[in-house]
Amino acid sequence: MIYCMLAKFFASFLGIVITRLQLEKSLYLEAFLLGILPIWSEVLASNITKTEPSLEKDRNKLYLDGVLDALVFIIIPSVWYYLSLAESTDEKIALIFFIFCGLTRLFQFVRKGLNHDGYFRGLPVTYTGYMWLVLALLKNYEANKAASITLVLVSILMITSKIKIKVRAVK
């Protein structure tokens, strides 16, 4: 579990460092580094250590993982989006809604855990990492309204109990 947390933390840190360097890079690369790289770093660590973080029984590790998830998958990419891409008031409001829903989702998960049948309730915050690449694409085509709508829809998906996603088995 600790290796999974370290993997996503260091991947996110690497993403921050690279995006802050004064090099010519695309928004797509930045979205990948801040959204997708931490996901796959955690998945790789999970596969290597044969550990599924969502199945952790130690409450202290679960709380720490929740705080790291908030930082890595909600706060850092949201700050990047705000500083790099958000132009309209609608986008900024949608981003605040996303942060609120993401933190609510994490709080609920840490408090309640998985469903009794081993499913996540709502879209896990980890999965939102892919959204940042979509938002960069939408912003590239100046689709500000579509970006705002995407943020709101993903936010709602995180807190809804209608979505059930099976926890993957680590072998």
Tab-separated table of C-alpha atoms in Angstrom:
chain	number	residue	atom	x	y	z
A	1	MET	CA	0.000	0.000	0.000
A	2	ILE	CA	2.804	2.407	0.891
A	3	TYR	CA	4.499	1.780	-2.472
A	4	CYS	CA	1.257	2.568	-4.301
A	5	MET	CA	0.945	5.854	-2.424
A	6	LEU	CA	4.580	6.739	-3.079
A	7	ALA	CA	4.242	5.890	-6.772
A	8	LYS	CA	1.335	8.247	-7.379
A	9	PHE	CA	2.892	10.949	-5.195
A	10	PHE	CA	6.235	10.899	-7.038
A	11	ALA	CA	4.531	10.690	-10.444
A	12	SER	CA	2.475	13.745	-9.547
A	13	PHE	CA	5.569	15.537	-8.237
A	14	LEU	CA	7.394	14.728	-11.486
A	15	GLY	CA	4.422	16.069	-13.443
A	16	ILE	CA	4.488	19.323	-11.479
A	17	VAL	CA	8.223	19.758	-12.003
A	18	ILE	CA	8.039	19.121	-15.744
A	19	THR	CA	5.011	21.368	-16.283
A	20	ARG	CA	6.679	24.218	-14.410
A	21	LEU	CA	9.886	24.036	-16.445
A	22	GLN	CA	10.087	26.797	-19.011
A	23	LEU	CA	10.198	24.375	-21.931
A	24	GLU	CA	7.993	24.282	-24.990
A	25	LYS	CA	5.459	21.574	-24.244
A	26	SER	CA	1.878	20.952	-25.177
A	27	LEU	CA	-1.145	21.148	-22.915
A	28	TYR	CA	-1.771	17.508	-23.827
A	29	LEU	CA	1.573	16.517	-22.331
A	30	GLU	CA	0.832	18.532	-19.203
A	31	ALA	CA	-2.613	16.911	-18.893
A	32	PHE	CA	-1.020	13.490	-19.299
A	33	LEU	CA	1.673	14.185	-16.707
A	34	LEU	CA	-0.740	15.556	-14.111
A	35	GLY	CA	-3.740	13.332	-14.784
A	36	ILE	CA	-2.799	10.012	-16.326
A	37	LEU	CA	0.784	9.358	-15.193
A	38	PRO	CA	-0.193	9.191	-11.492
A	39	ILE	CA	-2.968	6.693	-12.313
A	40	TRP	CA	-0.682	4.310	-14.123
A	41	SER	CA	2.119	4.742	-11.600
A	42	GLU	CA	-0.264	3.578	-8.888
A	43	VAL	CA	-1.515	0.707	-11.079
A	44	LEU	CA	2.052	-0.408	-11.800
A	45	ALA	CA	2.983	-0.296	-8.108
A	46	SER	CA	-0.220	-2.156	-7.277
A	47	ASN	CA	0.587	-4.900	-9.774
A	48	ILE	CA	4.199	-5.210	-8.618
A	49	THR	CA	3.293	-5.379	-4.924
A	50	LYS	CA	0.087	-7.409	-5.482
A	51	THR	CA	-1.821	-4.843	-3.409
A	52	GLU	CA	-5.155	-3.178	-4.167
A	53	PRO	CA	-5.254	0.140	-2.227
A	54	SER	CA	-9.065	0.230	-2.082
A	55	LEU	CA	-9.044	-3.053	-0.146
A	56	GLU	CA	-6.743	-1.738	2.605
A	57	LYS	CA	-8.026	-2.576	6.091
A	58	ASP	CA	-5.691	-0.305	8.092
A	59	ARG	CA	-7.759	2.874	8.639
A	60	ASN	CA	-4.666	5.087	9.030
A	61	LYS	CA	-3.308	3.994	5.635
A	62	LEU	CA	-6.755	4.428	4.116
A	63	TYR	CA	-6.953	8.007	5.458
A	64	LEU	CA	-3.454	8.780	4.188
A	65	ASP	CA	-4.343	7.330	0.789
A	66	GLY	CA	-7.491	9.485	0.730
A	67	VAL	CA	-5.473	12.620	1.449
A	68	LEU	CA	-2.974	11.713	-1.280
A	69	ASP	CA	-5.806	10.994	-3.725
A	70	ALA	CA	-7.297	14.412	-2.940
A	71	LEU	CA	-3.975	16.070	-3.592
A	72	VAL	CA	-2.922	14.045	-6.659
A	73	PHE	CA	-6.232	13.573	-8.473
A	74	ILE	CA	-8.292	16.587	-7.372
A	75	ILE	CA	-6.231	19.550	-6.121
A	76	ILE	CA	-3.096	19.482	-8.303
A	77	PRO	CA	-4.864	18.989	-11.658
A	78	SER	CA	-7.541	21.525	-10.671
A	79	VAL	CA	-4.911	24.150	-9.888
A	80	TRP	CA	-3.195	23.372	-13.198
A	81	TYR	CA	-6.491	23.724	-15.077
A	82	TYR	CA	-7.312	26.972	-13.304
A	83	LEU	CA	-3.898	28.479	-14.019
A	84	SER	CA	-3.492	27.152	-17.560
A	85	LEU	CA	-6.902	26.767	-19.141
A	86	ALA	CA	-9.862	28.178	-17.207
A	87	GLU	CA	-11.051	31.361	-18.832
A	88	SER	CA	-14.747	31.774	-18.145
A	89	THR	CA	-16.602	32.166	-14.877
A	90	ASP	CA	-18.617	29.049	-15.781
A	91	GLU	CA	-15.438	26.991	-15.940
A	92	LYS	CA	-14.213	28.313	-12.608
A	93	ILE	CA	-17.548	27.544	-10.936
A	94	ALA	CA	-17.561	24.066	-12.517
A	95	LEU	CA	-14.019	23.551	-11.236
A	96	ILE	CA	-15.048	24.501	-7.685
A	97	PHE	CA	-17.967	22.064	-7.996
A	98	PHE	CA	-15.539	19.368	-9.199
A	99	ILE	CA	-13.272	19.935	-6.192
A	100	PHE	CA	-16.222	19.825	-3.797
A	101	CYS	CA	-17.601	16.613	-5.341
A	102	GLY	CA	-14.164	14.985	-5.452
A	103	LEU	CA	-13.500	15.700	-1.795
A	104	THR	CA	-17.005	14.509	-0.915
A	105	ARG	CA	-16.410	11.298	-2.877
A	106	LEU	CA	-13.144	10.642	-1.047
A	107	PHE	CA	-14.671	11.396	2.343
A	108	GLN	CA	-17.518	8.965	1.654
A	109	PHE	CA	-15.126	6.256	0.493
A	110	VAL	CA	-12.807	6.596	3.474
A	111	ARG	CA	-15.794	6.550	5.821
A	112	LYS	CA	-17.819	3.752	4.211
A	113	GLY	CA	-15.388	1.836	1.975
A	114	LEU	CA	-16.605	-0.378	-0.852
A	115	ASN	CA	-20.138	-1.694	-1.224
A	116	HIS	CA	-20.681	-5.035	0.480
A	117	ASP	CA	-20.447	-6.704	-2.929
A	118	GLY	CA	-16.967	-5.241	-3.646
A	119	TYR	CA	-18.016	-2.356	-5.886
A	120	PHE	CA	-17.122	1.332	-5.777
A	121	ARG	CA	-20.066	3.698	-5.290
A	122	GLY	CA	-19.728	6.459	-7.861
A	123	LEU	CA	-16.804	7.199	-10.139
A	124	PRO	CA	-13.506	6.869	-8.232
A	125	VAL	CA	-11.463	10.087	-8.216
A	126	THR	CA	-8.567	8.168	-9.738
A	127	TYR	CA	-10.558	7.751	-12.955
A	128	THR	CA	-10.933	11.518	-13.313
A	129	GLY	CA	-7.281	11.720	-14.362
A	130	TYR	CA	-8.340	10.972	-17.944
A	131	MET	CA	-10.710	13.933	-17.936
A	132	TRP	CA	-7.866	16.458	-17.951
A	133	LEU	CA	-6.717	15.268	-21.366
A	134	VAL	CA	-10.288	15.612	-22.662
A	135	LEU	CA	-10.508	19.112	-21.193
A	136	ALA	CA	-7.227	20.106	-22.870
A	137	LEU	CA	-8.671	18.874	-26.176
A	138	LEU	CA	-11.907	20.801	-25.670
A	139	LYS	CA	-9.999	23.963	-24.753
A	140	ASN	CA	-7.810	23.540	-27.846
A	141	TYR	CA	-10.997	23.806	-29.895
A	142	GLU	CA	-12.257	26.705	-27.756
A	143	ALA	CA	-15.191	24.666	-26.459
A	144	ASN	CA	-15.443	26.414	-23.081
A	145	LYS	CA	-19.084	25.433	-22.509
A	146	ALA	CA	-18.316	21.798	-23.304
A	147	ALA	CA	-15.393	21.918	-20.855
A	148	SER	CA	-17.657	23.298	-18.125
A	149	ILE	CA	-20.297	20.663	-18.848
A	150	THR	CA	-17.659	17.913	-18.764
A	151	LEU	CA	-16.434	19.097	-15.370
A	152	VAL	CA	-19.972	19.147	-13.979
A	153	LEU	CA	-20.886	15.732	-15.403
A	154	VAL	CA	-17.746	14.066	-14.053
A	155	SER	CA	-18.393	15.746	-10.698
A	156	ILE	CA	-21.897	14.331	-10.544
A	157	LEU	CA	-20.627	10.877	-11.575
A	158	MET	CA	-18.242	10.889	-8.603
A	159	ILE	CA	-20.970	11.414	-6.013
A	160	THR	CA	-23.814	9.409	-7.493
A	161	SER	CA	-24.666	6.046	-5.980
A	162	LYS	CA	-26.099	4.851	-9.309
A	163	ILE	CA	-22.663	3.945	-10.672
A	164	LYS	CA	-21.085	0.730	-9.501
A	165	ILE	CA	-17.561	-0.207	-10.613
A	166	LYS	CA	-16.041	-3.540	-9.689
A	167	VAL	CA	-12.688	-3.412	-7.903
A	168	ARG	CA	-10.062	-5.044	-10.077
A	169	ALA	CA	-8.397	-8.144	-8.757
A	170	VAL	CA	-4.634	-7.946	-8.404
A	171	LYS	CA	-2.915	-11.179	-9.421
